[in-house]
Short mmCIF file of C-alpha atoms in Angstrom, two decimals:
data_model
loop_
_atom_site.label_atom_id
_atom_site.label_comp_id
_atom_site.label_asym_id
_atom_site.label_seq_id
_atom_site.Cartn_x
_atom_site.Cartn_y
_atom_site.Cartn_z
CA GLY A 4 -32.60 54.60 -1.00
CA GLY A 5 -33.90 51.39 0.54
CA LEU A 6 -37.16 49.57 0.97
CA LEU A 7 -40.30 51.29 -0.20
CA PRO A 8 -43.59 50.80 1.65
CA GLY A 9 -45.32 47.58 0.69
CA ARG A 10 -42.29 45.73 -0.75
CA LEU A 11 -41.88 43.26 2.12
CA THR A 12 -44.21 40.28 1.83
CA ASP A 13 -45.13 38.37 4.97
CA THR A 14 -45.18 34.61 4.29
CA SER A 15 -45.83 33.46 7.83
CA GLY A 16 -49.46 34.50 8.07
CA ALA A 17 -48.63 36.89 10.91
CA GLY A 18 -49.74 39.94 8.96
CA LYS A 19 -48.59 42.01 5.99
CA LYS A 20 -45.93 44.68 6.02
CA ASP A 21 -47.70 47.06 3.66
CA GLY A 22 -47.22 50.58 4.98
CA HIS A 23 -49.97 53.19 4.59
CA GLU A 24 -49.76 56.89 5.24
CA GLY A 25 -52.26 58.63 7.45
CA ASP A 26 -54.86 60.71 5.65
CA GLY A 27 -54.38 63.61 8.07
CA LYS A 28 -58.13 64.16 8.59
CA LYS A 29 -59.18 65.57 11.93
CA LYS A 30 -61.88 63.60 13.70
CA GLY A 31 -63.33 65.86 16.33
CA ASN A 32 -61.13 66.94 19.21
CA GLN A 33 -58.69 64.03 18.84
CA ARG A 34 -56.21 63.68 21.70
CA LEU A 35 -52.93 61.80 22.02
CA ARG A 36 -54.23 59.82 25.00
CA GLN A 37 -56.21 57.54 22.66
CA PRO A 38 -54.17 57.13 19.45
CA PRO A 39 -56.03 56.19 16.28
CA THR A 40 -56.20 52.54 15.30
CA ALA A 41 -52.97 51.63 13.54
CA PRO A 42 -52.96 49.83 10.18
CA ALA A 43 -51.94 46.18 10.16
CA GLY A 44 -48.45 47.08 9.04
CA ARG A 45 -47.87 49.00 12.27
CA ARG A 46 -49.16 46.42 14.75
CA ARG A 47 -45.85 44.59 14.87
CA LEU A 48 -44.18 47.88 15.73
CA GLN A 49 -46.60 48.40 18.61
CA ARG A 50 -45.86 44.93 19.95
CA THR A 51 -42.12 45.61 19.66
CA ILE A 52 -42.00 49.17 20.86
CA VAL A 53 -44.24 48.59 23.89
CA PRO A 54 -43.14 45.35 25.56
CA GLY A 55 -43.59 46.85 29.02
CA LEU A 56 -43.13 50.28 30.51
CA HIS A 57 -40.59 52.62 28.92
CA ARG A 58 -39.80 56.21 29.81
CA LEU A 59 -38.65 58.37 26.96
CA CYS A 60 -37.11 61.72 27.83
CA THR A 61 -36.65 64.59 25.35
CA SER A 62 -35.29 68.09 25.69
CA THR A 63 -38.67 69.70 26.37
CA ARG A 64 -41.04 66.95 27.37
CA GLU A 65 -41.24 63.47 28.79
CA PHE A 66 -43.41 60.63 27.57
CA VAL A 67 -44.46 57.38 29.15
CA ILE A 68 -45.51 54.48 26.94
CA MET A 69 -47.68 52.04 28.85
CA HIS A 70 -48.84 48.58 27.87
CA SER A 71 -51.85 46.64 29.14
CA PRO A 72 -53.57 43.49 27.84
CA SER A 73 -56.48 45.52 26.51
CA LYS A 74 -55.06 48.83 25.30
CA ARG A 75 -51.98 50.97 24.80
CA LEU A 76 -51.93 54.56 25.95
CA ILE A 77 -49.41 57.23 25.11
CA THR A 78 -49.70 60.07 27.60
CA SER A 79 -47.77 63.27 27.92
CA MET A 80 -46.18 64.18 31.22
CA SER A 81 -45.64 67.80 30.22
CA LYS A 82 -48.24 70.55 30.39
CA ARG A 83 -46.29 72.46 27.76
CA LEU A 84 -47.28 70.06 24.94
CA ALA A 85 -50.51 70.92 23.15
CA VAL A 86 -51.61 67.39 22.35
CA SER A 87 -54.83 68.53 20.72
CA ASN A 88 -52.82 69.69 17.69
CA LEU A 89 -51.56 66.17 16.92
CA GLN A 90 -53.65 64.51 14.21
CA GLY A 91 -52.37 60.92 14.40
CA TRP A 92 -49.38 58.61 14.13
CA ALA A 93 -47.77 60.65 11.38
CA ASP A 94 -47.69 63.75 13.60
CA LEU A 95 -45.57 62.33 16.41
CA PRO A 96 -42.55 64.59 17.07
CA ASP A 97 -39.14 63.57 15.73
CA ASP A 98 -37.49 63.35 19.14
CA LEU A 99 -40.10 60.81 20.27
CA LEU A 100 -39.71 58.83 17.03
CA HIS A 101 -35.93 58.85 17.48
CA SER A 102 -36.43 57.42 20.97
CA ILE A 103 -38.58 54.65 19.49
CA VAL A 104 -35.89 53.82 16.89
CA ALA A 105 -33.38 53.43 19.72
CA LEU A 106 -35.63 50.79 21.34
CA LEU A 107 -35.87 48.59 18.26
CA GLY A 108 -33.42 45.68 18.18
CA SER A 109 -34.48 44.10 14.88
CA SER A 110 -33.57 45.00 11.30
CA LEU A 111 -37.01 44.04 10.04
CA ASP A 112 -38.71 46.13 12.75
CA LEU A 113 -36.60 49.10 11.66
CA LEU A 114 -37.67 48.49 8.07
CA ALA A 115 -41.32 48.37 9.17
CA PHE A 116 -40.82 51.60 11.11
CA ALA A 117 -39.42 53.39 8.04
CA ALA A 118 -42.19 52.01 5.80
CA THR A 119 -45.03 53.25 8.03
CA CYS A 120 -45.34 56.73 6.52
CA ARG A 121 -43.18 59.56 5.15
CA PRO A 122 -42.66 61.36 8.49
CA TRP A 123 -41.53 58.13 10.16
CA ARG A 124 -39.23 57.38 7.23
CA ALA A 125 -37.73 60.86 7.51
CA ALA A 126 -37.27 60.36 11.26
CA PHE A 127 -35.45 57.09 10.60
CA PHE A 128 -32.98 58.72 8.22
CA SER A 129 -32.43 61.70 10.55
CA HIS A 130 -31.75 59.51 13.59
CA PRO A 131 -28.48 60.79 15.12
CA SER A 132 -27.06 57.27 15.60
CA LYS A 133 -28.25 55.77 12.30
CA SER A 134 -24.67 54.98 11.24
CA THR A 135 -24.34 52.56 14.19
CA LEU A 136 -27.52 50.55 13.52
CA CYS A 137 -25.49 47.83 11.79
CA PHE A 138 -23.64 47.23 15.07
CA SER A 139 -26.64 47.42 17.40
CA CYS A 140 -29.04 44.91 15.79
CA PRO A 141 -28.39 41.54 14.13
CA PRO A 142 -28.26 41.15 10.34
CA VAL A 143 -31.07 39.43 8.46
CA LEU A 144 -30.57 35.92 7.12
CA ILE A 145 -31.34 35.31 3.44
CA ARG A 146 -32.15 31.62 3.29
CA GLN A 147 -33.25 29.37 0.45
CA ASN A 148 -36.48 27.48 1.05
CA PRO A 149 -36.16 23.69 1.35
CA ILE A 150 -35.97 22.20 -2.15
CA GLN A 151 -39.33 20.83 -3.24
CA PRO A 152 -39.69 17.95 -5.73
CA PRO A 153 -40.85 18.85 -9.26
CA SER A 154 -44.57 18.76 -9.96
CA ASN A 155 -45.92 17.85 -13.42
CA GLY A 156 -42.37 17.52 -14.66
CA HIS A 157 -41.51 21.16 -13.89
CA ALA A 158 -39.08 22.13 -11.16
CA LYS A 159 -40.41 24.64 -8.66
CA PRO A 160 -38.64 28.04 -8.70
CA GLN A 161 -36.17 28.78 -5.96
CA ARG A 162 -37.52 30.94 -3.17
CA PHE A 163 -35.44 32.91 -0.73
CA ASN A 164 -36.84 34.12 2.58
CA LEU A 165 -35.63 36.75 5.03
CA VAL A 166 -35.27 35.40 8.57
CA ASP A 167 -34.87 37.70 11.57
CA PRO A 168 -32.67 36.24 14.39
CA SER A 169 -34.59 38.27 16.95
CA ASN A 170 -37.93 36.84 15.79
CA THR A 171 -37.43 33.52 14.00
CA GLY A 172 -41.15 32.86 13.72
CA THR A 173 -41.68 35.47 11.01
CA ASN A 174 -40.32 35.10 7.47
CA TYR A 175 -40.47 37.46 4.50
CA ARG A 176 -39.79 36.82 0.84
CA CYS A 177 -36.69 38.10 -0.90
CA GLN A 178 -37.50 40.23 -3.97
CA ILE A 179 -34.98 38.74 -6.44
CA ARG A 180 -36.11 37.79 -9.95
CA GLU A 181 -36.03 34.07 -10.63
CA GLU A 182 -34.29 34.67 -13.96
CA ILE A 183 -31.27 36.12 -12.15
CA LEU A 184 -30.93 33.06 -9.95
CA GLN A 185 -31.16 30.76 -12.98
CA LYS A 186 -28.76 32.53 -15.34
CA PHE A 187 -26.23 34.34 -13.15
CA TYR A 188 -23.55 33.18 -10.74
CA PHE A 189 -23.45 34.59 -7.24
CA ALA A 190 -20.19 36.48 -6.53
CA GLY A 191 -20.66 38.34 -3.24
CA SER A 192 -22.71 40.82 -1.22
CA SER A 193 -22.06 44.33 0.05
CA TYR A 194 -24.07 47.22 1.54
CA GLY A 195 -27.33 45.28 1.24
CA GLN A 196 -26.68 44.43 -2.43
CA LEU A 197 -26.15 40.98 -3.95
CA ILE A 198 -23.55 40.82 -6.74
CA PHE A 199 -23.95 38.43 -9.68
CA PHE A 200 -21.83 37.66 -12.75
CA ARG A 201 -22.48 35.82 -15.99
CA HIS A 202 -19.08 35.62 -17.65
CA ARG A 203 -18.38 39.31 -18.44
CA CYS A 204 -21.83 40.58 -17.48
CA CYS A 205 -22.49 41.88 -13.97
CA LEU A 206 -25.66 42.65 -12.05
CA VAL A 207 -26.07 44.30 -8.64
CA VAL A 208 -29.43 43.56 -6.96
CA ASP A 209 -30.91 45.01 -3.78
CA ALA A 210 -31.67 42.01 -1.56
CA PHE A 211 -34.80 43.61 -0.08
CA SER A 212 -36.39 45.74 -2.82
CA GLY A 213 -35.11 43.85 -5.89
CA ALA A 214 -33.82 47.06 -7.51
CA GLU A 215 -31.13 46.27 -10.10
CA VAL A 216 -28.04 48.06 -11.43
CA SER A 217 -26.20 46.83 -14.54
CA PRO A 218 -22.52 47.82 -14.74
CA PRO A 219 -20.74 47.70 -18.12
CA CYS A 220 -19.24 44.42 -19.30
CA LEU A 221 -15.84 43.44 -17.96
CA PRO A 222 -12.83 42.81 -20.20
CA GLU A 223 -12.49 39.33 -21.68
CA LEU A 224 -11.78 36.59 -19.13
CA ASN A 225 -9.88 33.41 -19.80
CA HIS A 226 -10.89 31.22 -16.85
CA ASN A 227 -13.83 29.16 -15.74
CA VAL A 228 -16.85 31.43 -15.13
CA PHE A 229 -17.81 30.03 -11.73
CA GLU A 230 -14.29 30.13 -10.26
CA SER A 231 -13.30 33.47 -11.76
CA TYR A 232 -14.60 35.84 -9.10
CA TYR A 233 -12.97 35.31 -5.70
CA CYS A 234 -14.19 38.54 -4.14
CA SER A 235 -16.74 41.19 -5.13
CA THR A 236 -17.56 44.19 -2.97
CA LEU A 237 -18.69 47.81 -3.00
CA THR A 238 -16.55 50.49 -1.40
CA ALA A 239 -19.62 52.57 -0.41
CA PRO A 240 -23.41 52.48 -0.86
CA LEU A 241 -24.49 52.58 -4.50
CA ALA A 242 -25.94 56.09 -4.17
CA SER A 243 -22.70 57.54 -2.77
CA PRO A 244 -20.72 59.70 -5.20
CA ASN A 245 -17.49 57.80 -4.45
CA SER A 246 -18.92 54.28 -4.68
CA ARG A 247 -16.91 51.67 -6.57
CA LEU A 248 -17.45 48.02 -7.36
CA LEU A 249 -14.36 45.83 -6.97
CA ALA A 250 -14.11 42.32 -8.43
CA SER A 251 -11.14 40.03 -7.84
CA THR A 252 -10.21 37.25 -10.29
CA LYS A 253 -7.33 34.80 -10.53
CA SER A 254 -4.89 37.37 -11.92
CA SER A 255 -6.59 40.78 -11.73
CA LEU A 256 -8.49 43.22 -9.54
CA PHE A 257 -11.17 45.13 -11.48
CA ASP A 258 -12.57 48.52 -10.45
CA TRP A 259 -15.80 50.11 -11.67
CA PRO A 260 -16.60 53.65 -10.44
CA VAL A 261 -20.39 53.46 -10.13
CA GLY A 262 -22.01 55.42 -12.94
CA SER A 263 -19.00 55.28 -15.27
CA ASP A 264 -18.93 53.38 -18.57
CA SER A 265 -15.84 51.20 -18.08
CA TRP A 266 -13.73 49.14 -15.67
CA SER A 267 -10.08 49.65 -14.80
CA GLU A 268 -7.83 46.64 -14.18
CA LEU A 269 -4.95 46.05 -11.80
CA LYS A 270 -2.83 43.09 -12.89
CA LEU A 271 -1.81 40.87 -9.95
CA SER A 272 1.21 38.60 -9.71
CA ASN A 273 0.79 35.52 -7.48
CA VAL A 274 -1.90 37.31 -5.47
CA GLN A 275 -5.54 36.28 -5.27
CA VAL A 276 -7.55 38.76 -3.22
CA ARG A 277 -10.10 36.85 -1.12
CA GLN A 278 -11.49 39.58 1.12
CA ILE A 279 -11.65 43.38 1.28
CA VAL A 280 -12.80 45.29 4.38
CA GLU A 281 -12.90 48.94 5.41
CA LEU A 282 -11.41 50.04 8.74
CA ASN A 283 -11.67 53.70 9.74
CA GLY A 284 -11.75 54.85 6.11
CA GLN A 285 -8.87 52.62 5.01
CA PHE A 286 -9.39 49.57 2.80
CA ILE A 287 -7.55 46.39 3.75
CA ALA A 288 -7.31 43.25 1.62
CA MET A 289 -6.35 39.66 2.47
CA ASP A 290 -5.10 37.12 -0.08
CA ASP A 291 -5.35 33.34 -0.17
CA HIS A 292 -2.14 33.03 1.94
CA MET A 293 -3.43 35.28 4.78
CA LYS A 294 -1.15 38.15 3.70
CA ILE A 295 -2.57 41.61 4.41
CA TYR A 296 -2.44 44.59 2.04
CA THR A 297 -3.60 48.19 2.08
CA LEU A 298 -5.77 48.98 -0.92
CA GLN A 299 -5.43 52.33 -2.68
CA LEU A 300 -8.38 53.49 -4.81
CA ALA A 301 -7.18 56.86 -6.13
CA PRO A 302 -5.60 58.26 -8.19
CA GLN A 303 -5.29 54.68 -9.45
CA LEU A 304 -5.91 51.22 -8.04
CA GLY A 305 -2.99 49.75 -6.08
CA LEU A 306 -2.08 47.13 -3.45
CA GLN A 307 0.63 47.74 -0.86
CA ASP A 308 1.98 44.88 1.26
CA LEU A 309 1.45 45.54 4.99
CA PRO A 310 4.21 43.95 7.11
CA ILE A 311 2.66 42.18 10.11
CA GLU A 312 4.11 40.00 12.85
CA TRP A 313 2.22 37.34 14.77
CA CYS A 314 2.36 37.89 18.51
CA GLY A 315 3.90 34.71 19.95
CA GLY A 316 5.12 33.60 16.52
CA LYS A 317 2.37 31.03 15.94
CA ILE A 318 0.72 31.49 12.53
CA PRO A 319 -2.69 29.83 12.02
CA SER A 320 -3.09 27.40 9.15
CA MET A 321 -5.12 28.26 6.05
CA ASP A 322 -7.11 25.13 6.86
CA SER A 323 -8.54 27.04 9.82
CA LYS A 324 -10.81 29.03 7.46
CA PRO A 325 -9.55 32.52 8.45
CA PHE A 326 -11.68 35.57 7.78
CA LEU A 327 -11.54 39.27 8.66
CA VAL A 328 -14.31 41.10 10.50
CA VAL A 329 -14.59 44.70 11.69
CA CYS A 330 -15.86 45.48 15.21
CA ARG A 331 -16.17 49.27 15.05
CA ASP A 332 -12.52 50.39 15.36
CA MET A 333 -11.06 46.86 15.65
CA LEU A 334 -10.03 44.54 12.83
CA LEU A 335 -10.15 40.89 13.82
CA MET A 336 -8.97 37.70 12.17
CA VAL A 337 -11.06 34.69 13.18
CA CYS A 338 -9.73 31.16 12.67
CA TYR A 339 -11.79 28.02 13.16
CA SER A 340 -10.24 24.72 14.26
CA LEU A 341 -11.87 21.32 14.75
CA VAL A 342 -10.42 19.49 17.75
CA SER A 343 -12.31 16.21 17.46
CA LEU A 344 -14.44 15.17 14.51
CA PHE A 345 -16.08 12.39 16.58
CA ARG A 346 -17.02 14.64 19.50
CA GLY A 347 -17.59 17.74 17.40
CA SER A 348 -15.38 19.86 19.67
CA SER A 349 -14.01 23.03 18.09
CA PHE A 350 -12.75 26.49 18.89
CA CYS A 351 -12.49 29.84 17.10
CA THR A 352 -9.32 31.81 17.82
CA LEU A 353 -9.35 35.58 17.73
CA HIS A 354 -6.53 37.95 16.75
CA ARG A 355 -6.75 41.75 16.75
CA LEU A 356 -4.65 43.84 14.39
CA ASP A 357 -2.53 46.33 16.33
CA MET A 358 -1.37 49.02 13.90
CA SER A 359 0.19 51.23 16.58
CA THR A 360 3.48 49.35 16.26
CA ASN A 361 5.91 49.04 13.36
CA PRO A 362 5.53 46.46 12.02
CA ALA A 363 1.88 45.89 12.89
CA LYS A 364 1.01 42.84 15.01
CA TRP A 365 -1.72 40.25 15.25
CA VAL A 366 -2.47 40.07 18.98
CA GLU A 367 -4.42 37.10 20.34
CA MET A 368 -7.65 37.79 22.23
CA LYS A 369 -9.06 35.38 24.81
CA LYS A 370 -12.67 36.38 24.16
CA LEU A 371 -14.79 39.06 22.52
CA ASP A 372 -16.66 40.29 25.60
CA ASN A 373 -20.01 41.81 24.57
CA TRP A 374 -19.79 41.18 20.82
CA ALA A 375 -21.27 38.48 18.60
CA LEU A 376 -20.09 37.64 15.08
CA PHE A 377 -22.10 36.49 12.05
CA VAL A 378 -20.52 34.59 9.17
CA ALA A 379 -22.04 32.85 6.13
CA ALA A 380 -21.15 29.67 4.28
CA ASP A 381 -19.94 31.52 1.16
CA ILE A 382 -16.45 33.00 1.60
CA ARG A 383 -17.37 35.95 -0.65
CA THR A 384 -19.97 37.32 1.76
CA PRO A 385 -18.83 39.73 4.49
CA PRO A 386 -18.96 38.73 8.17
CA PHE A 387 -20.69 41.12 10.57
CA SER A 388 -20.40 42.04 14.23
CA CYS A 389 -23.10 43.06 16.69
CA VAL A 390 -22.62 44.63 20.12
CA ASN A 391 -24.70 43.65 23.16
CA PRO A 392 -26.55 40.77 21.46
CA GLU A 393 -28.45 39.99 24.66
CA ARG A 394 -30.54 43.04 23.77
CA TRP A 395 -32.36 41.02 21.10
CA GLY A 396 -32.01 37.56 22.69
CA GLY A 397 -28.55 36.60 21.38
CA ARG A 398 -25.35 35.64 23.19
CA SER A 399 -22.07 37.52 23.54
CA ASN A 400 -18.71 36.03 22.59
CA CYS A 401 -20.41 33.72 20.07
CA LEU A 402 -20.14 33.02 16.36
CA TYR A 403 -23.43 32.65 14.46
CA TYR A 404 -22.78 30.69 11.26
CA THR A 405 -25.20 29.64 8.54
CA HIS A 406 -25.93 26.02 7.72
CA HIS A 407 -27.84 24.28 4.92
CA SER A 408 -29.99 22.11 7.21
CA GLU A 409 -30.77 24.69 9.91
CA PRO A 410 -30.87 28.50 9.71
CA TRP A 411 -27.69 28.78 11.78
CA GLY A 412 -25.45 27.23 14.40
CA VAL A 413 -23.68 28.89 17.32
CA ARG A 414 -20.08 28.45 18.48
CA TRP A 415 -18.19 30.04 21.32
CA LEU A 416 -15.32 32.38 20.48
CA GLY A 417 -11.96 32.04 22.18
CA ASN A 418 -9.17 29.53 22.60
CA GLU A 419 -11.08 26.91 24.60
CA PRO A 420 -13.11 24.13 22.97
CA ASP A 421 -16.75 25.17 23.03
CA LEU A 422 -17.81 21.62 23.93
CA LEU A 423 -16.41 22.28 27.42
CA LYS A 424 -18.39 25.50 27.74
CA ASP A 425 -21.75 24.39 26.39
CA PRO A 426 -22.16 20.59 26.32
CA SER A 427 -25.82 20.98 25.39
CA ALA A 428 -25.03 22.72 22.09
CA SER A 429 -25.72 20.82 18.88
CA ARG A 430 -22.63 19.18 17.41
CA ASP A 431 -24.02 18.16 14.01
CA LEU A 432 -23.95 21.64 12.42
CA VAL A 433 -20.43 21.64 10.97
CA PHE A 434 -19.00 25.07 10.23
CA GLY A 435 -17.74 25.14 6.63
CA ARG A 436 -17.10 27.87 4.05
CA ASN A 437 -16.70 27.68 0.30
CA MET A 438 -17.75 29.35 -2.97
CA TRP A 439 -21.25 28.46 -4.15
CA ARG A 440 -23.06 28.75 -7.48
CA TYR A 441 -26.24 30.19 -5.92
CA PRO A 442 -26.67 32.48 -2.92
CA GLN A 443 -26.56 30.08 0.00
CA SER A 444 -27.74 31.19 3.43
CA LEU A 445 -26.07 34.55 4.02
CA TRP A 446 -26.27 37.51 6.37
CA VAL A 447 -27.16 40.97 5.10
CA TYR A 448 -28.29 44.37 6.37
CA PRO A 449 -30.89 46.39 4.41
CA SER A 450 -29.31 48.87 2.00
CA MET A 451 -31.30 51.71 3.56
CA PHE A 452 -29.23 51.33 6.73
CA TYR A 453 -26.30 52.74 4.77
CA SER A 454 -28.22 55.35 2.77
CA ASP A 455 -28.64 59.06 3.53
CA ARG A 456 -31.64 59.44 1.27
CA LYS A 457 -35.02 60.42 2.69
#
């Protein structure tokens, strides 16, 4: 159900993430005014949760969290709370812990919160707005370490780190076995899982914990192994009873109900599914010609063409690298165009799918207001959206895209060249997408963000 305490490894020297549970022993008449010393794994949470003065209101009491250079005090403002009964960090009430979760704007801080102890983990999973965490904080970047030259004739193993956009100074190692990276081909990511294939063999690996699931072998394939899988995605978290793994090839769409012993196959004619997204419970697919389909999962797999008109009649070119991204209840198509190769000027056009009309329409948007988008270099990885990015130090109406030389670049969204808006922005980070043999830099949310397990 997600990351277990102690599975994140700090490689920056800033401190380990090993979580430890409180022993629950009472030490005299302990009071909440002077909380017990927190283990090292919780110190980052203290620095994050208490950046200044915050007032947290609950239904029956009100807390003030205060920060000073020498100490942190948590004091109760209600005489109705018997603070002497609280034994330590593990005994904090759920409503206070839920208020703390709401203050965190980092995926890795949320992971650290859940790994602190069992009561905090339970409070994380019971948070009333847990389903919206993937929209309120940025995804984590999985990035390959710079390639190091071989030593003693032996190549160094590939290492992948987790980079947090809200705190770029701290990196953590990705828990993926080296053997997988050497023998399998990357084919996509979904719900915090990385999907690999080796001809007919498939492997689904949790990007954070390293937990693995091995589906049954696919039917015989007749094409090149690397280019066979255009799209691979889960329809729900692995632990969900209705979860399925979908894999698109040159002429077929394969479906594996998680836990079953076989795949079903939908033969395709002149259709290569490149992307599958879920919008309000409905699955929508896009092929290599930007045609949109509705995807039916039951009682049997099926694709239905969705007639769509382009508002204004201007259809973007496939050379503009189009991709679909969901912003809560909106489905967007983002197209990238390079205006001047010499000057590096470019723009990303936005179109929103309006399904209230018949036929549906792609309606152009001038900007994305208080949203930021995240897209990776591999076309088989899903883009993400994040609302109010200024909350964690990001910028609204911007596209964050991965790059091999730097963690990411930033482009403005809209129909005006971003060179005119931000002349100081770097122009050497070219935005390009393709299919890659290994997991290149990609965005991902922890699988526990989607899980209901406690």
